[in-house]
XYZ file of C-alpha atoms in Angstrom:
473
model
C 10.242 23.475 11.165
C 13.141 25.413 9.895
C 13.385 24.510 6.172
C 17.342 23.475 5.068
C 18.807 26.493 3.027
C 18.679 24.898 -0.553
C 15.864 23.313 0.276
C 15.209 19.017 -0.047
C 17.278 17.520 -2.650
C 16.534 13.857 -4.209
C 19.653 12.029 -5.653
C 18.232 8.880 -7.713
C 21.240 6.949 -9.143
C 21.522 3.383 -9.098
C 25.529 4.049 -8.265
C 25.545 4.289 -4.034
C 28.961 5.565 -3.676
C 28.243 8.475 -5.979
C 24.925 9.132 -4.039
C 26.358 9.109 -1.197
C 29.178 11.268 -2.714
C 26.599 13.922 -3.807
C 24.745 13.801 -0.244
C 27.597 14.865 1.318
C 28.627 17.761 -0.823
C 24.948 19.064 -1.166
C 24.513 18.235 2.697
C 27.785 20.540 3.290
C 26.246 23.211 1.820
C 23.050 23.514 4.162
C 20.549 21.567 2.189
C 18.713 18.386 3.145
C 18.911 14.713 1.066
C 17.224 11.953 0.240
C 19.072 9.260 -2.190
C 17.029 6.300 -3.948
C 18.683 3.937 -5.787
C 15.652 2.620 -7.913
C 13.342 4.438 -10.360
C 10.648 2.624 -8.895
C 11.951 4.459 -5.280
C 12.304 7.872 -6.724
C 9.142 8.025 -8.603
C 7.914 7.216 -4.949
C 9.628 9.581 -2.892
C 8.581 12.344 -5.353
C 4.865 11.408 -4.724
C 5.077 11.117 -0.938
C 8.083 13.216 0.209
C 8.423 16.919 0.182
C 10.691 17.437 -2.164
C 12.106 21.135 -3.691
C 14.186 19.514 -6.299
C 15.247 16.130 -8.289
C 19.013 15.130 -9.299
C 18.312 12.341 -11.837
C 20.893 9.875 -13.228
C 19.711 9.222 -17.245
C 21.083 5.574 -17.409
C 19.667 3.887 -14.723
C 20.207 0.263 -14.623
C 17.297 -0.947 -16.730
C 14.793 1.766 -17.222
C 15.396 4.576 -19.736
C 16.186 8.219 -17.536
C 14.076 10.530 -20.000
C 10.804 8.037 -19.394
C 11.901 8.543 -15.421
C 11.587 12.456 -15.579
C 8.586 12.546 -17.544
C 6.615 10.228 -14.719
C 8.376 12.998 -12.545
C 6.841 15.797 -14.486
C 3.333 13.798 -13.880
C 3.451 13.560 -10.862
C 5.071 17.150 -10.075
C 4.996 19.540 -12.743
C 6.729 22.197 -10.923
C 9.123 20.076 -9.662
C 12.642 21.093 -10.944
C 14.703 17.997 -12.525
C 18.600 18.404 -12.800
C 19.676 15.196 -15.308
C 23.178 13.637 -14.939
C 24.962 11.705 -17.252
C 28.137 10.467 -18.576
C 26.936 9.760 -21.767
C 26.354 13.820 -22.493
C 25.419 14.462 -26.148
C 23.732 17.397 -27.537
C 20.770 15.341 -28.887
C 20.183 14.040 -25.296
C 20.752 17.347 -23.394
C 17.616 19.218 -26.164
C 15.636 15.817 -25.150
C 15.581 15.971 -22.205
C 14.630 19.803 -21.655
C 11.716 19.383 -24.401
C 10.573 17.083 -21.385
C 11.112 19.458 -18.871
C 14.144 19.102 -17.050
C 15.540 22.355 -15.430
C 19.043 21.199 -15.785
C 21.843 19.200 -17.527
C 25.394 18.008 -16.074
C 27.738 15.566 -17.487
C 29.779 13.448 -15.034
C 32.129 13.984 -13.721
C 30.701 17.216 -12.624
C 31.858 20.162 -10.566
C 30.520 20.836 -7.474
C 29.734 24.251 -7.352
C 27.940 23.042 -10.666
C 25.461 21.671 -9.110
C 25.038 23.570 -6.224
C 24.337 26.448 -8.461
C 21.393 25.032 -10.474
C 20.093 23.034 -7.008
C 20.138 27.158 -5.609
C 18.605 28.494 -8.632
C 16.300 25.653 -9.273
C 14.324 25.811 -5.535
C 14.493 29.453 -5.908
C 12.442 29.378 -8.778
C 10.036 27.220 -6.949
C 9.774 29.354 -3.992
C 8.953 32.333 -6.095
C 6.208 29.768 -8.207
C 4.467 29.141 -5.213
C 4.401 32.919 -3.193
C 3.194 33.936 -6.873
C 0.380 31.261 -7.000
C -0.552 32.094 -3.314
C -0.867 36.030 -4.363
C -2.921 35.139 -7.277
C -5.179 33.421 -5.276
C -5.311 36.124 -2.713
C -6.491 38.560 -5.645
C -8.935 36.386 -6.569
C -10.356 35.720 -3.653
C -9.842 32.147 -3.385
C -7.300 31.692 -0.328
C -9.976 30.613 2.985
C -8.910 32.431 6.452
C -5.954 31.561 7.103
C -4.570 29.417 10.119
C -4.482 32.415 12.627
C -1.599 32.787 15.016
C 2.232 33.052 15.370
C 3.409 30.289 17.034
C 5.667 27.615 16.127
C 3.288 25.147 16.302
C 0.599 26.702 14.003
C 3.422 28.050 12.110
C 4.669 24.633 11.876
C 1.255 23.473 10.080
C 1.167 26.190 7.904
C 4.721 25.574 6.337
C 3.505 21.642 6.088
C 0.482 22.615 4.374
C 2.160 25.270 1.751
C 4.776 22.067 0.731
C 2.071 19.347 0.743
C -0.517 21.380 -1.297
C 1.286 21.480 -4.923
C 1.721 18.324 -5.089
C -1.390 15.453 -6.026
C -0.888 12.983 -2.584
C -3.593 12.160 -0.657
C -3.164 13.849 3.037
C -4.467 12.692 6.444
C -5.123 15.468 8.536
C -4.773 14.967 12.557
C -6.000 16.354 15.827
C -8.808 17.058 18.274
C -12.133 18.242 17.355
C -12.268 21.782 17.196
C -8.700 22.142 16.139
C -9.699 23.704 12.648
C -9.264 20.599 10.559
C -11.518 21.250 7.525
C -9.837 25.006 7.716
C -6.392 22.936 7.515
C -7.921 20.694 4.192
C -9.340 24.025 2.591
C -6.130 25.342 2.791
C -4.656 22.481 0.849
C -7.292 22.771 -1.315
C -6.519 26.526 -1.772
C -2.959 26.054 -2.910
C -3.524 23.218 -4.967
C -3.821 23.552 -8.511
C -7.202 22.104 -7.875
C -8.023 25.229 -6.218
C -10.429 26.820 -9.100
C -12.503 23.168 -8.987
C -14.824 21.957 -6.243
C -13.899 22.024 -2.771
C -16.807 19.229 -0.893
C -17.137 18.126 2.742
C -18.772 15.463 3.808
C -18.607 13.920 7.722
C -18.481 10.376 7.746
C -19.849 10.174 11.053
C -23.044 12.116 10.246
C -24.752 10.044 7.871
C -26.326 6.463 8.726
C -23.806 3.524 7.463
C -26.560 2.484 4.770
C -26.531 6.134 3.206
C -22.607 6.810 3.557
C -21.583 4.482 0.294
C -24.233 6.045 -1.416
C -23.606 9.783 -0.935
C -19.641 8.947 -1.842
C -19.899 7.388 -4.659
C -23.458 7.959 -6.192
C -26.279 5.322 -7.264
C -27.870 3.801 -10.373
C -31.883 3.288 -10.240
C -33.291 1.614 -8.617
C -30.042 -0.118 -6.838
C -32.069 -0.133 -3.163
C -35.152 0.898 -2.288
C -36.419 4.481 -2.812
C -33.286 4.937 -5.244
C -36.188 5.869 -7.650
C -33.705 7.550 -10.462
C -29.721 7.403 -11.005
C -28.225 9.816 -8.748
C -24.100 11.213 -8.415
C -21.996 10.788 -5.464
C -19.885 13.116 -4.180
C -16.707 11.736 -5.715
C -18.421 12.747 -9.187
C -19.520 16.101 -7.664
C -16.010 16.791 -7.077
C -14.314 15.702 -9.788
C -11.339 18.002 -10.889
C -11.163 19.416 -6.817
C -10.923 18.037 -3.555
C -12.963 15.881 -1.740
C -13.063 16.543 1.964
C -13.646 12.987 4.336
C -14.138 14.706 7.453
C -14.314 11.714 10.456
C -12.911 9.137 7.919
C -12.664 6.595 10.999
C -16.462 6.479 11.377
C -16.328 5.297 7.466
C -18.187 1.237 7.530
C -16.196 -1.588 6.611
C -17.518 -1.382 3.051
C -16.813 1.949 2.673
C -13.432 1.721 3.380
C -13.150 -1.052 1.009
C -14.126 1.119 -1.299
C -12.560 4.231 -0.642
C -9.115 1.828 -0.877
C -9.893 1.385 -4.363
C -10.366 4.934 -5.459
C -6.919 5.748 -4.008
C -5.337 2.829 -5.260
C -6.497 2.865 -9.209
C -8.767 6.054 -9.304
C -11.877 4.607 -10.281
C -15.121 3.619 -8.519
C -18.544 2.443 -9.306
C -21.767 3.841 -8.346
C -23.734 1.691 -5.777
C -26.036 -1.130 -8.267
C -23.606 -0.449 -11.269
C -20.607 -3.250 -12.660
C -19.236 0.318 -14.797
C -16.449 2.360 -13.498
C -15.697 5.969 -13.835
C -12.405 7.816 -13.228
C -12.007 9.612 -10.064
C -10.389 12.698 -10.538
C -10.301 13.598 -7.316
C -7.587 14.787 -4.567
C -8.563 13.647 -0.839
C -7.649 15.147 1.906
C -9.251 13.270 5.167
C -9.411 13.952 8.601
C -9.785 12.330 12.225
C -9.765 12.826 16.008
C -9.357 8.599 16.070
C -5.993 7.323 16.756
C -6.230 5.039 14.112
C -3.129 3.208 14.215
C -5.166 1.937 17.480
C -8.151 1.544 15.252
C -6.267 -0.518 13.016
C -4.536 -2.809 16.131
C -8.700 -2.923 17.178
C -9.338 -4.050 13.514
C -11.772 -1.716 13.313
C -9.727 0.413 10.751
C -8.246 -1.558 7.523
C -4.671 -1.297 7.904
C -3.976 -0.681 3.515
C -6.634 2.191 3.930
C -4.531 3.980 6.824
C -1.461 4.029 4.730
C -2.864 5.127 1.688
C -4.614 7.471 3.539
C -1.615 8.606 5.782
C 1.127 9.307 2.762
C 1.323 13.337 4.063
C -0.260 13.660 7.129
C -1.091 16.949 8.674
C -0.794 17.258 12.760
C -3.361 20.300 14.194
C -2.435 21.110 17.467
C -4.550 21.657 20.147
C -5.140 24.720 21.593
C -3.606 24.443 25.006
C -0.416 24.079 22.924
C -0.334 27.331 20.725
C -1.777 29.402 24.196
C -0.098 32.706 22.681
C -1.647 32.302 19.955
C -4.936 33.071 21.884
C -5.139 37.294 21.663
C -4.965 37.057 18.180
C -7.870 34.520 17.814
C -9.996 35.761 20.710
C -10.181 39.276 18.793
C -11.059 37.828 15.579
C -14.020 35.476 16.401
C -15.059 38.488 18.936
C -14.663 40.693 15.590
C -16.892 38.255 13.041
C -19.074 37.470 15.951
C -19.976 41.254 16.394
C -20.747 41.713 12.864
C -22.961 38.369 12.947
C -25.088 39.494 14.761
C -25.170 43.272 14.080
C -23.722 44.559 17.294
C -20.671 46.183 18.325
C -17.552 44.717 18.841
C -16.665 45.179 23.041
C -12.775 45.342 23.916
C -11.186 42.309 25.177
C -9.608 43.668 28.395
C -5.958 42.942 29.409
C -7.351 40.851 32.400
C -9.609 39.350 30.378
C -6.970 37.929 27.683
C -4.666 36.558 30.735
C -8.055 35.108 31.815
C -8.666 33.329 28.743
C -4.965 31.533 28.371
C -5.064 30.146 31.583
C -8.174 27.691 30.752
C -7.101 24.283 28.975
C -9.497 24.545 26.537
C -10.847 20.787 25.811
C -12.808 21.927 23.051
C -10.423 24.028 21.112
C -10.631 26.582 19.364
C -14.309 25.916 18.981
C -14.837 26.902 22.111
C -12.884 29.826 22.029
C -15.231 30.805 19.364
C -18.223 30.021 21.145
C -17.043 32.004 24.222
C -16.290 35.053 21.779
C -20.221 34.620 20.936
C -21.365 34.282 24.366
C -19.100 37.544 25.150
C -20.537 39.514 22.723
C -24.246 38.500 23.075
C -23.705 38.845 27.218
C -21.118 41.047 28.210
C -22.960 43.953 29.307
C -20.566 46.727 28.769
C -18.034 47.543 25.920
C -15.214 45.863 27.770
C -14.866 42.049 28.066
C -13.078 41.822 31.514
C -11.894 38.763 33.589
C -15.064 38.618 35.296
C -17.149 38.005 32.437
C -14.795 35.231 31.089
C -14.557 33.485 34.575
C -18.706 33.540 34.086
C -18.408 31.747 30.535
C -15.811 29.248 31.225
C -16.632 25.762 32.736
C -14.467 26.066 36.364
C -11.180 24.250 35.791
C -10.898 20.910 37.649
C -9.833 21.491 41.312
C -6.157 19.953 42.303
C -7.914 18.141 45.290
C -9.873 16.127 42.209
C -6.813 15.143 39.987
C -5.192 14.063 43.220
C -8.229 11.941 43.403
C -8.304 10.954 39.954
C -4.578 9.032 40.876
C -6.307 6.741 43.755
C -6.925 3.106 42.500
C -10.804 2.768 42.140
C -11.867 0.251 44.684
C -9.900 -3.095 45.589
C -7.230 -4.765 43.795
C -9.477 -6.735 41.080
C -7.949 -9.674 41.141
C -7.091 -10.483 44.338
C -9.977 -12.591 44.810
C -13.519 -11.364 46.122
C -15.953 -8.662 44.257
C -16.935 -8.948 40.316
C -14.553 -9.546 38.061
C -14.501 -6.556 35.660
C -14.097 -7.069 31.754
C -10.878 -7.220 30.139
C -11.520 -4.005 28.486
C -12.806 -2.302 31.879
C -9.890 -3.352 33.692
C -7.009 -2.128 31.034
C -9.323 1.591 31.253
C -8.499 1.236 34.872
C -5.376 1.168 34.749
C -4.978 3.063 31.488
C -6.415 6.167 33.411
C -3.925 5.838 36.546
C -0.651 5.031 34.063
C -1.510 8.177 32.838
C -2.107 10.055 36.206
C 1.153 8.124 37.137
C 3.328 9.877 34.171
C 1.846 13.529 34.201
C 2.344 13.560 37.845
C 6.520 12.193 36.828
C 6.247 15.561 34.084
C 4.517 17.609 36.540
C 1.944 17.808 33.602
C 4.819 18.609 30.858
C 2.918 16.785 28.118
C 5.553 16.553 26.087
C 7.514 15.226 28.420
C 5.040 12.480 29.683
C 4.127 11.627 25.851
C 8.376 10.447 25.731
C 7.845 8.572 28.993
C 4.719 6.309 27.816
C 6.071 6.078 23.696
C 3.508 7.996 22.331
C 2.932 11.275 19.982
C 1.612 14.434 21.587
C -1.352 13.489 19.558
C -2.051 10.316 20.794
C -1.371 11.311 23.734
C -3.707 13.961 24.292
C -6.333 11.477 23.085
C -5.599 9.504 25.722
C -6.270 12.394 28.234
C -9.442 13.502 26.466
C -10.977 9.928 26.663
C -10.085 9.339 30.661
C -10.816 12.954 31.313
C -7.410 13.912 32.385
C -6.081 17.538 31.936
C -2.932 18.204 32.341
C -2.930 21.798 34.103
C -4.240 19.766 37.521
C -0.820 17.998 37.462
C 1.464 21.528 37.328
């Protein structure tokens, strides 16, 4: 996604006409503008939107603008805020600057003055981010980058760079194997918590009765086997980031406690009534459709909205096939180093074949394939015949056509055993997906639009029903 020239500016002023006027003036200079008519809405947007600079009225109705400035600085210390006021005095200007305002303009103001201040402010923010990135690289704290030159992965990198400096909760969405934990590690490395711990836990890998204790800790005697007080992961991640992988697997009881942590920034260990501060940034991830989970009452709606403040969608590998050469080469090199072997060369015909595979397992499947290439390729070159033996054979076009046929007689026409509602719905859903893929000739973006679903949701539906878009091209 191309960043607007001059960045994204938030205008907070209770004068709707002035907000509209400023918006028109700034948008004419290539800036993106969002307006808020109340301090509460402005503070909410600072925390949840990707804002590069703020224009703040000093005299909001019923609110002290300087106090709003202080709260904005608390939420995002590096965010430049330009103060506007019709009551300009030297004392007010000095106090605003002392509280961290980037600039100060008195109404009425000249367009060029405001535009220049905002351009300078956003340029300074960009430089600060770049300097922080360089320092982390030099210090060795930046994790392996998300590799690739596709527009899909470039958009993810841009999104991470913009959300990382905030303290907001981040939800990483995507199929299994797309690199959700790597994205979470980059959010941490580019945040102000980079020097703190990064702790990851897979919520689906722990028994439900142990997950709560693992996350929040417990006191001695809280349950059978609790022979001593134990700190949980929220305590261990203090000052850093806690990555909750497969958060959709969390039990209802754990979901309640997670909601309280995100709302109140406090939690209690299992068996204790004493609450502790949760000085932790939460990054969650899931390959589930959480909106469907909410509809099915398997996931709390209020927790979903708390987690999905700043979603990052990881694209499946089949949507970024142009990245396969660099990804394959990098993981082939790593596999050779891990096994103490010479790195073979990927022949052009091998790379071409890799780019025709549908990669249902995404980057994780590619990593495993490169490991196999290193161990099993008999010569220095990995050729197409080696790749063909490693990859699962593609589904035949005939099988794809068969998938569009009705599975048995009409179950509602009388006779035969009546399926459950869920079974009937699954059958219809599969036939529907096959039909939209047939009509779109395997174009997932077009098929998702026909079905009024986003691409991540649509790919999850295809995965659930074992359908491959390439079979419909």
